[in-house]
Coordinates of C-alpha atoms in Angstrom, one line a residue:
Chain H
M1 CA 5.5 22.7 -18.6
L2 CA 5.6 18.9 -19.1
A3 CA 4.4 19.0 -22.6
V4 CA 6.6 18.6 -25.6
R5 CA 4.1 20.7 -27.4
P6 CA 4.2 24.5 -26.9
N7 CA 0.6 24.4 -25.7
P8 CA 0.6 23.1 -22.1
L9 CA -2.9 21.5 -22.2
P10 CA -3.6 19.2 -25.1
A11 CA -7.2 20.1 -25.8
A12 CA -7.2 23.5 -24.0
G13 CA -9.6 26.1 -25.0
P14 CA -9.2 29.8 -24.2
A15 CA -8.7 30.7 -20.5
G16 CA -11.9 31.7 -18.9
A17 CA -14.1 29.4 -20.9
T18 CA -16.3 27.1 -18.9
L19 CA -14.6 23.7 -18.4
L20 CA -16.6 22.0 -15.7
S21 CA -20.2 22.8 -15.0
V22 CA -22.0 21.4 -11.9
N23 CA -25.8 21.8 -12.2
G24 CA -28.1 21.4 -9.2
V25 CA -26.2 18.4 -7.8
T26 CA -27.7 16.6 -4.8
L27 CA -25.4 13.9 -3.4
Q28 CA -26.5 11.2 -1.1
Y29 CA -24.7 8.3 0.4
K30 CA -25.8 5.4 2.5
T31 CA -24.4 4.5 5.9
R32 CA -25.4 1.3 7.6
D33 CA -28.7 2.7 9.0
R34 CA -29.5 5.9 7.1
L35 CA -29.3 7.9 4.0
V36 CA -27.1 11.0 4.3
T37 CA -27.6 14.0 2.1
A38 CA -24.1 15.4 1.6
T39 CA -25.0 18.3 -0.7
Y40 CA -28.2 19.9 -1.8
R41 CA -28.6 21.3 -5.3
V42 CA -25.1 22.7 -5.6
S43 CA -24.3 24.6 -8.8
F44 CA -21.1 26.2 -10.0
D45 CA -19.0 26.6 -13.1
V46 CA -15.2 26.1 -13.2
A47 CA -13.5 28.1 -16.0
R48 CA -10.2 27.1 -17.6
E49 CA -7.1 28.1 -15.6
D50 CA -9.3 28.7 -12.5
R51 CA -7.9 27.8 -9.1
F52 CA -11.3 26.9 -7.8
I53 CA -11.6 26.3 -4.1
L54 CA -14.4 24.3 -2.4
L55 CA -14.4 25.7 1.1
G56 CA -16.4 24.7 4.1
P57 CA -16.4 23.1 7.5
S58 CA -16.5 19.3 7.8
G59 CA -19.9 18.0 6.9
C60 CA -20.5 20.4 4.0
G61 CA -19.9 17.7 1.4
K62 CA -16.9 19.3 -0.3
S63 CA -14.9 16.1 -0.4
T64 CA -18.0 14.2 -1.7
L65 CA -18.4 16.8 -4.4
L66 CA -14.8 16.3 -5.5
K67 CA -15.2 12.5 -5.5
C68 CA -18.2 13.0 -7.7
V69 CA -16.3 15.2 -10.1
A70 CA -13.6 12.4 -10.1
G71 CA -16.4 10.0 -11.1
F72 CA -16.2 7.8 -7.9
M73 CA -19.9 8.4 -7.3
T74 CA -23.0 9.6 -9.2
P75 CA -25.3 12.4 -8.1
T76 CA -28.9 11.6 -7.0
E77 CA -30.1 14.8 -8.7
G78 CA -28.5 17.1 -11.3
D79 CA -25.4 16.5 -13.3
M80 CA -21.7 17.3 -13.8
R81 CA -20.3 18.0 -17.2
L82 CA -16.7 18.3 -18.3
E83 CA -16.6 20.1 -21.6
G84 CA -20.3 19.3 -22.0
R85 CA -19.9 15.5 -21.5
I86 CA -21.6 14.1 -18.5
I87 CA -19.2 12.6 -15.9
D88 CA -20.2 9.0 -15.2
R89 CA -17.0 7.2 -14.4
P90 CA -13.4 7.9 -13.2
G91 CA -10.9 8.8 -15.8
P92 CA -7.4 10.1 -16.3
D93 CA -8.6 13.4 -17.7
R94 CA -9.4 14.3 -14.1
M95 CA -6.3 13.4 -12.0
M96 CA -6.9 13.3 -8.3
V97 CA -4.4 14.1 -5.5
F98 CA -5.5 12.7 -2.2
Q99 CA -4.8 13.8 1.3
E100 CA -3.4 10.4 2.4
F101 CA 0.2 9.7 1.9
D102 CA -0.5 6.1 0.9
Q103 CA -1.8 7.3 -2.5
L104 CA 1.7 6.5 -3.8
M105 CA 2.3 2.8 -4.6
P106 CA 4.9 1.6 -2.1
W107 CA 6.2 -1.1 -4.5
M108 CA 7.2 1.5 -7.1
T109 CA 10.0 4.0 -7.0
V110 CA 9.2 7.7 -7.3
I111 CA 9.7 7.7 -11.1
E112 CA 7.8 4.5 -11.6
N113 CA 4.9 6.0 -9.6
V114 CA 4.9 9.0 -11.9
M115 CA 5.1 6.8 -15.0
F116 CA 2.4 4.4 -13.8
P117 CA -0.7 6.2 -15.0
M118 CA 0.9 7.2 -18.2
R119 CA 1.8 3.6 -18.9
R120 CA -1.6 2.2 -17.9
T121 CA -3.7 4.6 -19.9
G122 CA -1.6 4.6 -23.1
R123 CA -2.2 8.3 -23.3
F124 CA 1.3 9.1 -24.4
P125 CA 3.7 7.2 -26.7
G126 CA 5.9 4.7 -24.8
S127 CA 9.1 6.4 -25.8
E128 CA 8.1 9.7 -24.2
I129 CA 6.9 8.4 -20.9
R130 CA 10.2 8.2 -19.0
D131 CA 11.3 11.6 -20.2
R132 CA 8.0 13.2 -19.2
A133 CA 8.1 11.5 -15.8
R134 CA 11.7 12.7 -15.3
R135 CA 10.8 16.3 -16.1
A136 CA 7.7 16.2 -13.9
T137 CA 9.7 15.0 -10.9
E138 CA 12.4 17.7 -11.5
K139 CA 9.6 20.3 -11.7
V140 CA 8.5 19.5 -8.2
G141 CA 12.1 19.5 -7.0
L142 CA 12.6 15.8 -6.6
G143 CA 15.0 15.1 -9.4
R144 CA 17.5 13.5 -7.0
F145 CA 14.9 11.2 -5.5
Q146 CA 13.7 9.5 -8.7
D147 CA 14.9 6.0 -7.8
V148 CA 13.8 6.1 -4.2
H149 CA 10.8 4.2 -2.8
P150 CA 8.1 6.3 -1.2
H151 CA 8.6 5.0 2.4
Q152 CA 12.0 6.9 2.3
L153 CA 10.3 10.2 1.6
S154 CA 8.8 12.8 4.0
G155 CA 5.1 13.6 3.9
G156 CA 5.7 16.8 1.9
M157 CA 7.9 15.0 -0.6
K158 CA 5.2 12.3 -1.0
Q159 CA 2.6 14.9 -1.8
R160 CA 5.0 16.5 -4.3
V161 CA 5.3 13.1 -6.1
A162 CA 1.5 12.8 -6.2
I163 CA 1.3 16.3 -7.7
A164 CA 4.0 15.4 -10.3
R165 CA 2.2 12.2 -11.1
A166 CA -1.1 14.0 -11.6
L167 CA 0.4 16.9 -13.6
A168 CA 2.5 14.7 -15.9
M169 CA -0.8 13.2 -17.2
E170 CA -1.8 16.7 -18.4
P171 CA -5.3 16.3 -17.1
Q172 CA -8.1 18.6 -18.1
I173 CA -8.6 19.4 -14.5
L174 CA -6.5 18.7 -11.4
L175 CA -8.5 17.6 -8.4
M176 CA -7.0 18.0 -4.9
D177 CA -8.6 16.8 -1.7
E178 CA -7.0 18.6 1.2
P179 CA -3.6 17.6 -0.1
F180 CA -1.7 19.6 2.5
A181 CA -3.9 18.9 5.5
A182 CA -1.7 16.2 6.9
L183 CA 1.5 18.3 6.6
D184 CA 3.0 20.4 9.3
A185 CA 2.4 24.2 9.1
L186 CA 5.8 25.1 7.7
T187 CA 5.8 22.5 5.0
R188 CA 2.2 23.3 4.2
R189 CA 3.1 26.9 3.6
R190 CA 6.0 26.0 1.3
M191 CA 3.8 23.5 -0.6
Q192 CA 1.2 26.3 -1.2
E193 CA 3.8 28.6 -2.6
E194 CA 5.2 25.8 -4.8
L195 CA 1.7 25.0 -6.1
L196 CA 1.2 28.6 -7.0
Q197 CA 4.5 28.7 -8.8
L198 CA 3.6 25.5 -10.7
W199 CA 0.3 27.2 -11.7
D200 CA 2.3 30.2 -13.0
D201 CA 4.3 27.9 -15.2
V202 CA 1.7 25.4 -16.4
R203 CA -1.6 27.2 -16.0
F204 CA -3.6 24.1 -15.2
T205 CA -7.2 24.1 -14.0
L206 CA -7.4 23.3 -10.3
L207 CA -10.3 22.2 -8.2
F208 CA -9.1 22.2 -4.6
V209 CA -10.9 21.2 -1.4
T210 CA -10.0 22.7 1.9
H211 CA -11.4 23.6 5.3
S212 CA -8.9 26.4 5.9
I213 CA -10.1 29.9 5.1
E214 CA -6.5 31.1 4.9
E215 CA -5.5 28.4 2.5
A216 CA -8.5 29.1 0.3
I217 CA -7.7 32.8 0.1
I218 CA -4.0 32.3 -0.6
L219 CA -4.4 29.5 -3.2
G220 CA -7.7 30.3 -4.9
S221 CA -8.7 32.5 -7.7
R222 CA -12.3 31.7 -6.9
I223 CA -13.8 30.4 -3.7
L224 CA -17.1 28.5 -3.3
V225 CA -18.3 28.8 0.3
L226 CA -20.4 25.9 1.4
T227 CA -22.5 25.6 4.5
P228 CA -23.0 22.2 6.2
H229 CA -25.8 19.7 6.8
P230 CA -26.5 19.4 3.9
G231 CA -23.9 21.2 1.9
Q232 CA -25.3 24.2 0.1
V233 CA -23.7 27.1 -1.7
R234 CA -23.5 30.2 0.5
A235 CA -21.4 32.3 -1.9
E236 CA -18.9 32.3 -4.8
L237 CA -16.2 34.8 -4.2
D238 CA -13.3 36.2 -6.3
A239 CA -9.9 35.8 -4.6
T240 CA -7.5 36.7 -7.3
A241 CA -6.2 39.6 -5.4
Y242 CA -4.6 37.7 -2.5
S243 CA -1.5 35.6 -2.0
H244 CA 1.0 34.9 0.8
E245 CA 2.5 38.4 0.8
H246 CA -0.9 39.9 1.6
Q247 CA -1.3 37.8 4.7
G248 CA -1.9 40.1 7.6
D249 CA -2.9 43.0 5.4
A250 CA -6.1 44.8 6.5
D251 CA -8.1 43.7 3.5
F252 CA -6.9 40.1 3.7
M253 CA -8.1 40.1 7.3
A254 CA -11.3 41.7 6.3
F255 CA -11.9 39.1 3.6
T256 CA -11.1 36.3 6.1
R257 CA -13.6 37.8 8.5
K258 CA -16.2 38.1 5.7
I259 CA -15.9 34.4 4.8
N260 CA -15.8 33.4 8.5
G261 CA -19.1 35.3 9.0
M262 CA -20.6 33.5 6.1
L263 CA -19.7 30.1 7.5
F264 CA -20.4 30.7 11.2
G265 CA -22.6 33.7 11.2
T266 CA -20.2 35.6 13.5
E267 CA -17.5 38.3 12.9
E268 CA -14.9 36.3 15.0
T269 CA -11.5 35.8 13.4
A270 CA -10.8 32.3 12.3
H271 CA -8.1 30.3 14.0
D272 CA -7.1 28.4 10.9
Chain I
M1 CA -2.0 37.6 38.4
T2 CA 1.1 38.7 40.2
D3 CA 2.6 42.2 40.1
L4 CA 5.6 40.9 38.0
A5 CA 3.5 40.0 34.9
P6 CA 2.4 42.8 32.7
T7 CA -1.3 43.0 32.3
G8 CA -2.7 40.7 29.6
A9 CA 0.3 38.3 29.6
R10 CA -0.1 34.7 30.6
G11 CA 2.8 33.2 32.6
I12 CA 6.0 34.8 33.9
A13 CA 8.1 36.6 31.2
R14 CA 11.8 35.8 30.8
P15 CA 14.3 37.5 28.5
D16 CA 14.7 36.3 24.8
I17 CA 17.8 34.4 23.8
E18 CA 19.3 34.4 20.3
R19 CA 22.4 32.5 19.2
T20 CA 24.3 31.9 15.9
T21 CA 24.4 28.2 14.9
T22 CA 27.7 26.4 14.1
D23 CA 28.3 25.1 10.6
V24 CA 28.3 21.4 10.3
S25 CA 31.8 21.4 8.8
E26 CA 33.2 22.8 12.0
I27 CA 31.4 20.3 14.2
G28 CA 33.1 17.4 12.3
D29 CA 32.1 13.8 12.2
I30 CA 29.0 13.2 14.4
S31 CA 28.5 9.5 13.4
R32 CA 30.3 6.7 15.1
P33 CA 31.7 3.5 13.5
I34 CA 30.0 0.3 14.5
G35 CA 32.1 -2.1 16.6
F36 CA 33.1 -5.6 15.3
W37 CA 30.7 -7.7 17.5
E38 CA 27.9 -5.2 17.1
G39 CA 28.3 -5.6 13.4
V40 CA 28.4 -9.4 13.5
F41 CA 25.3 -9.6 15.7
A42 CA 23.5 -7.3 13.3
I43 CA 23.5 -10.1 10.7
T44 CA 20.3 -12.0 11.0
A45 CA 21.8 -15.3 9.7
V46 CA 24.5 -15.2 12.5
R47 CA 21.9 -14.8 15.2
R48 CA 19.7 -17.5 13.8
A49 CA 22.6 -19.9 13.4
L50 CA 23.5 -19.3 17.1
V51 CA 19.9 -20.4 18.1
L52 CA 20.5 -23.6 16.0
V53 CA 23.8 -24.3 17.7
A54 CA 22.3 -23.8 21.1
L55 CA 19.5 -26.2 20.3
A56 CA 22.0 -28.8 19.0
I57 CA 24.0 -28.6 22.2
V58 CA 20.9 -29.0 24.4
W59 CA 19.9 -32.0 22.4
E60 CA 23.3 -33.6 22.6
V61 CA 23.6 -33.0 26.4
Y62 CA 20.1 -34.3 27.1
A63 CA 20.5 -37.5 24.9
R64 CA 23.8 -38.3 26.6
T65 CA 22.5 -38.0 30.1
L66 CA 19.5 -40.1 29.0
S67 CA 21.7 -42.6 27.3
N68 CA 18.9 -44.5 25.5
P69 CA 19.7 -44.5 21.8
L70 CA 16.6 -46.5 21.0
M71 CA 14.2 -43.9 22.4
F72 CA 16.2 -40.7 22.0
P73 CA 19.4 -40.9 19.9
S74 CA 22.0 -38.1 20.4
F75 CA 22.6 -35.3 17.9
S76 CA 25.9 -36.9 16.9
D77 CA 24.3 -40.3 16.3
T78 CA 21.6 -38.7 14.2
L79 CA 24.2 -36.8 12.2
V80 CA 26.1 -40.1 11.6
A81 CA 23.0 -41.9 10.4
W82 CA 22.0 -38.9 8.3
W83 CA 25.4 -38.7 6.6
S84 CA 25.5 -42.4 5.8
D85 CA 22.1 -42.3 4.2
V86 CA 22.9 -39.2 2.3
A87 CA 26.1 -40.8 1.1
S88 CA 24.2 -44.0 0.0
G89 CA 21.8 -41.8 -1.9
R90 CA 18.8 -43.1 0.0
L91 CA 17.9 -39.8 1.7
P92 CA 18.5 -37.6 -1.3
S93 CA 16.3 -39.7 -3.6
A94 CA 13.6 -39.8 -0.9
A95 CA 13.8 -36.0 -0.5
I96 CA 13.6 -35.4 -4.2
T97 CA 10.6 -37.7 -4.6
S98 CA 8.8 -35.9 -1.8
L99 CA 9.8 -32.4 -3.1
Q100 CA 8.5 -33.3 -6.6
V101 CA 5.1 -34.3 -5.2
L102 CA 5.1 -31.3 -2.9
L103 CA 5.8 -28.7 -5.6
I104 CA 3.2 -30.2 -8.0
G105 CA 0.6 -29.9 -5.2
Y106 CA 1.7 -26.5 -4.0
G107 CA 1.8 -25.1 -7.5
T108 CA -1.6 -26.4 -8.4
A109 CA -3.1 -25.0 -5.2
I110 CA -1.6 -21.6 -5.8
A111 CA -2.9 -21.5 -9.4
I112 CA -6.5 -22.5 -8.3
S113 CA -6.2 -20.0 -5.4
A114 CA -5.2 -17.2 -7.8
V115 CA -8.3 -17.8 -10.0
M116 CA -10.7 -18.1 -7.0
T117 CA -9.5 -15.0 -5.1
T118 CA -9.6 -12.9 -8.4
L119 CA -13.2 -14.0 -8.9
A120 CA -13.9 -13.4 -5.3
V121 CA -12.6 -9.8 -5.4
A122 CA -14.3 -9.0 -8.7
T123 CA -17.8 -10.3 -8.1
R124 CA -20.0 -10.6 -5.1
I125 CA -21.1 -14.2 -5.9
G126 CA -17.4 -15.0 -6.1
T127 CA -16.9 -13.6 -2.6
D128 CA -19.8 -15.7 -1.3
I129 CA -18.4 -18.9 -3.0
L130 CA -14.9 -18.4 -1.6
A131 CA -16.2 -17.5 1.9
T132 CA -18.4 -20.5 2.1
L133 CA -15.9 -23.0 0.7
T134 CA -13.2 -21.7 3.0
A135 CA -15.4 -21.9 6.0
M136 CA -16.4 -25.5 5.1
F137 CA -13.1 -27.0 4.1
N138 CA -10.4 -25.0 5.9
P139 CA -11.0 -26.8 9.2
L140 CA -11.1 -30.2 7.5
P141 CA -7.8 -32.0 8.1
A142 CA -6.2 -33.2 4.9
I143 CA -5.5 -36.6 6.4
A144 CA -9.3 -37.0 6.9
I145 CA -10.0 -36.8 3.2
L146 CA -7.1 -39.1 2.3
P147 CA -9.3 -42.3 2.4
L148 CA -11.7 -40.6 -0.1
A149 CA -8.7 -39.5 -2.3
L150 CA -7.5 -43.1 -2.3
L151 CA -10.9 -44.3 -3.3
W152 CA -11.1 -41.8 -6.2
F153 CA -7.6 -41.7 -7.5
G154 CA -6.1 -45.0 -6.2
L155 CA -2.8 -45.5 -4.5
G156 CA -0.4 -43.1 -6.2
T157 CA 0.9 -39.5 -6.6
T158 CA -2.5 -38.1 -7.6
S159 CA -4.0 -38.9 -4.3
I160 CA -1.2 -37.2 -2.4
V161 CA -1.3 -34.2 -4.7
F162 CA -5.1 -34.0 -4.1
V163 CA -4.7 -33.8 -0.3
I164 CA -1.8 -31.3 -0.6
V165 CA -3.9 -29.1 -2.8
H166 CA -6.7 -29.3 -0.2
S167 CA -4.4 -28.3 2.7
V168 CA -2.7 -25.4 0.8
L169 CA -5.6 -24.0 -1.1
W170 CA -7.8 -22.7 1.7
A171 CA -4.9 -21.2 3.7
V172 CA -3.5 -19.3 0.8
S173 CA -6.9 -18.2 -0.5
L174 CA -8.0 -16.9 2.9
N175 CA -4.8 -14.9 3.4
T176 CA -4.8 -13.5 -0.1
F177 CA -8.4 -12.5 0.0
T178 CA -8.0 -10.9 3.5
G179 CA -5.0 -9.0 2.0
F180 CA -7.1 -7.8 -1.0
L181 CA -9.8 -6.5 1.4
S182 CA -7.3 -4.6 3.5
V183 CA -5.8 -2.6 0.5
S184 CA -6.4 1.1 1.3
Q185 CA -9.3 2.8 -0.3
T186 CA -7.0 5.6 -1.5
Q187 CA -4.9 3.1 -3.5
R188 CA -8.0 1.6 -5.0
M189 CA -9.4 5.0 -5.9
A190 CA -6.0 6.0 -7.4
G191 CA -6.2 2.8 -9.6
R192 CA -9.7 3.6 -10.7
N193 CA -8.6 7.2 -11.4
Y194 CA -6.3 5.8 -14.1
G195 CA -9.1 3.7 -15.5
L196 CA -8.0 0.4 -14.0
G197 CA -10.7 -2.2 -13.3
G198 CA -11.3 -5.9 -13.1
L199 CA -8.2 -8.1 -13.8
R200 CA -5.9 -5.1 -14.4
M201 CA -6.9 -3.7 -11.0
V202 CA -6.0 -7.1 -9.4
V203 CA -2.7 -7.4 -11.2
F204 CA -1.4 -3.8 -10.9
I205 CA -2.8 -2.7 -7.6
L206 CA -4.3 -5.4 -5.4
I207 CA -1.6 -8.1 -5.7
P208 CA 1.4 -5.8 -4.9
A209 CA -0.5 -3.9 -2.3
A210 CA -1.6 -7.1 -0.6
F211 CA 1.8 -8.8 -1.0
P212 CA 2.7 -9.0 2.7
S213 CA -0.5 -11.0 3.3
I214 CA 0.0 -13.1 0.2
L215 CA 3.5 -14.0 1.3
A216 CA 2.3 -14.9 4.8
G217 CA -0.3 -17.2 3.1
L218 CA 2.3 -18.8 0.9
K219 CA 4.5 -19.5 3.9
I220 CA 1.7 -21.1 5.9
G221 CA 0.7 -23.0 2.7
W222 CA 4.2 -24.3 2.3
A223 CA 4.3 -25.6 5.9
F224 CA 0.8 -27.2 5.5
A225 CA 2.0 -28.9 2.3
W226 CA 4.9 -30.5 4.1
R227 CA 2.8 -31.7 7.0
T228 CA 0.2 -33.2 4.7
L229 CA 2.8 -34.8 2.5
I230 CA 4.8 -36.5 5.3
A231 CA 1.5 -37.6 7.0
A232 CA 0.1 -39.1 3.8
E233 CA 3.3 -40.9 3.0
L234 CA 3.4 -42.3 6.5
V235 CA -0.1 -43.7 6.0
F236 CA 0.3 -45.4 2.7
G237 CA 4.0 -45.3 2.0
V238 CA 5.3 -45.8 -1.4
S239 CA 3.7 -43.6 -4.1
G240 CA 4.4 -45.0 -7.5
N241 CA 7.8 -46.5 -7.9
A242 CA 9.8 -44.1 -5.6
A243 CA 9.6 -43.7 -1.9
G244 CA 9.4 -40.3 -0.2
L245 CA 10.7 -39.0 3.1
G246 CA 7.5 -40.1 5.0
W247 CA 8.1 -43.7 3.8
Y248 CA 11.8 -43.4 4.8
I249 CA 10.8 -42.4 8.3
F250 CA 8.2 -45.2 8.5
E251 CA 10.6 -47.9 7.3
A252 CA 13.3 -46.7 9.8
R253 CA 10.8 -46.9 12.6
N254 CA 9.8 -50.4 11.7
A255 CA 13.5 -51.4 11.7
L256 CA 13.9 -49.7 15.0
E257 CA 16.6 -47.5 13.6
T258 CA 15.6 -44.5 15.7
A259 CA 18.6 -42.5 14.6
S260 CA 17.4 -42.8 11.0
V261 CA 13.9 -41.7 12.0
F262 CA 15.6 -38.6 13.5
A263 CA 17.7 -38.3 10.3
G264 CA 14.5 -38.2 8.2
L265 CA 12.9 -35.6 10.5
L266 CA 16.2 -33.6 10.4
T267 CA 16.0 -33.6 6.6
V268 CA 12.5 -32.2 6.7
I269 CA 13.7 -29.6 9.1
L270 CA 16.7 -28.7 6.9
I271 CA 14.6 -28.4 3.8
G272 CA 12.2 -26.2 5.7
L273 CA 15.0 -24.0 7.0
A274 CA 16.6 -23.7 3.6
V275 CA 13.3 -22.7 1.9
E276 CA 12.5 -20.2 4.7
G277 CA 16.0 -18.8 4.8
L278 CA 16.8 -18.7 1.0
V279 CA 13.5 -18.6 -0.9
F280 CA 11.1 -16.7 1.3
R281 CA 13.7 -14.5 2.8
T282 CA 15.0 -13.5 -0.7
I283 CA 11.4 -12.8 -1.9
E284 CA 10.9 -10.7 1.3
T285 CA 14.1 -8.7 0.8
M286 CA 13.3 -8.0 -2.9
T287 CA 9.7 -7.0 -2.2
V288 CA 8.0 -6.1 1.0
R289 CA 11.2 -4.9 2.8
K290 CA 12.4 -2.9 -0.1
W291 CA 9.0 -1.3 -0.4
G292 CA 8.9 -0.4 3.3
M293 CA 5.8 -2.6 3.9
Q294 CA 7.6 -4.8 6.4
N295 CA 10.3 -3.7 8.8
H296 CA 12.0 -6.7 10.3

């Protein structure tokens, strides 16, 4: 979408080829008085153009896993490889969209925010940057708000800017840490639809963290179900068949119940 | 559990209501123009000027009832003395001398502070050094190290600059460093995501993100610099060949020209108000207010 080249992803291989592989990753972090094991020997593969969802209740280490893919922490055991190279530091080939609205820099306008990573990384020639940023902001429907500072935007608009900023960089993989969790239900639903439309256009690879079963089924093409304390893989499910229009269908409900049962060991319906 | 409610329903049922909404073009203008006085009082400068006028009136009335110009000259006497010394060029030259020394000291302190806080945020030993030095020297009054400065640098501008740097440095560093520490984790992670680190992290993320704190530190530092400067000048007067405002006040007191003492103080106040109202206010408007990081 944002690329001048016809090929949307610069170094993209064929769809379905493994892009990210996580092998037996155990993650631990220190609090003041103890060592917490966030995940225990988690393994999964993300293929190109996957919408891969990490789903689980709080305490299952899904956000920690995502931070590790982003390179903000290193695993105690196992490794993570992006196209075969071990991930050991943060980098712009893995752009992150956070849950918090303050991920935008308040001292920059919308367009400056989108241009910022492109400028700082020198990934694109200087003459292309403004044009790319403009197209990216238009793509998320904020063409009219380019010269506005973030504090004048609503929460949903801020998240759109963050998505535009990440996508404009044409990352190998887009990492999203519950980006819609702080939004109201109506905005969240619209953002989910827009994200799916963007995916139809651009075909980026997405690694998305959520605790909402419904959001996972709607957005995901593949769902990794994690159980908590410490986080372990319970299942990896195919979810290509479902989107918003299937909500309330019998098999959508059945799928929801199935995941709910995996997470909580009951057949109760989730209230997500 | 009354007979009215159908089984399974919670609460008492009432019929649904549906209405069609009116288009905004038919409703017309909903906003209301702001009245003249409301508009005038919305201007900060007008409200602040009113405070100043009120203070001047209180001063004038009090001094006239007291009627003792040697102890407490009236506002009008002070203005007359102020104007005659401005016209003779004595006050402007004193003010310029003081401002020059002040700016050298203030600028030097900010430069040192920038290096120290950058080191402190980048390395752990830097943090330790800054924390220890600030804890040691921040409570130490500048005037207390003036005798030492005189011993080391002699009677001159260098000594005054030294004590000004001392009084500004720790206040600015402390505020800046506290500002750096309070930058949100998300913004730091976003910066690291783009491969920023070290000095680039400080320049592109930390300084703008911590700007409200840095600005507060600069304001406090400015006030400290003035206090130190006037105090130092009062203590040993002439620095080099030109006399500053402190010396002006000192001389006027010796000559028992109390109105001129007040005129000297008034000049310090006027410069302070001008710097606050023009320089710092402009910086605020162009940065933290525009960015929505400060609301009033």
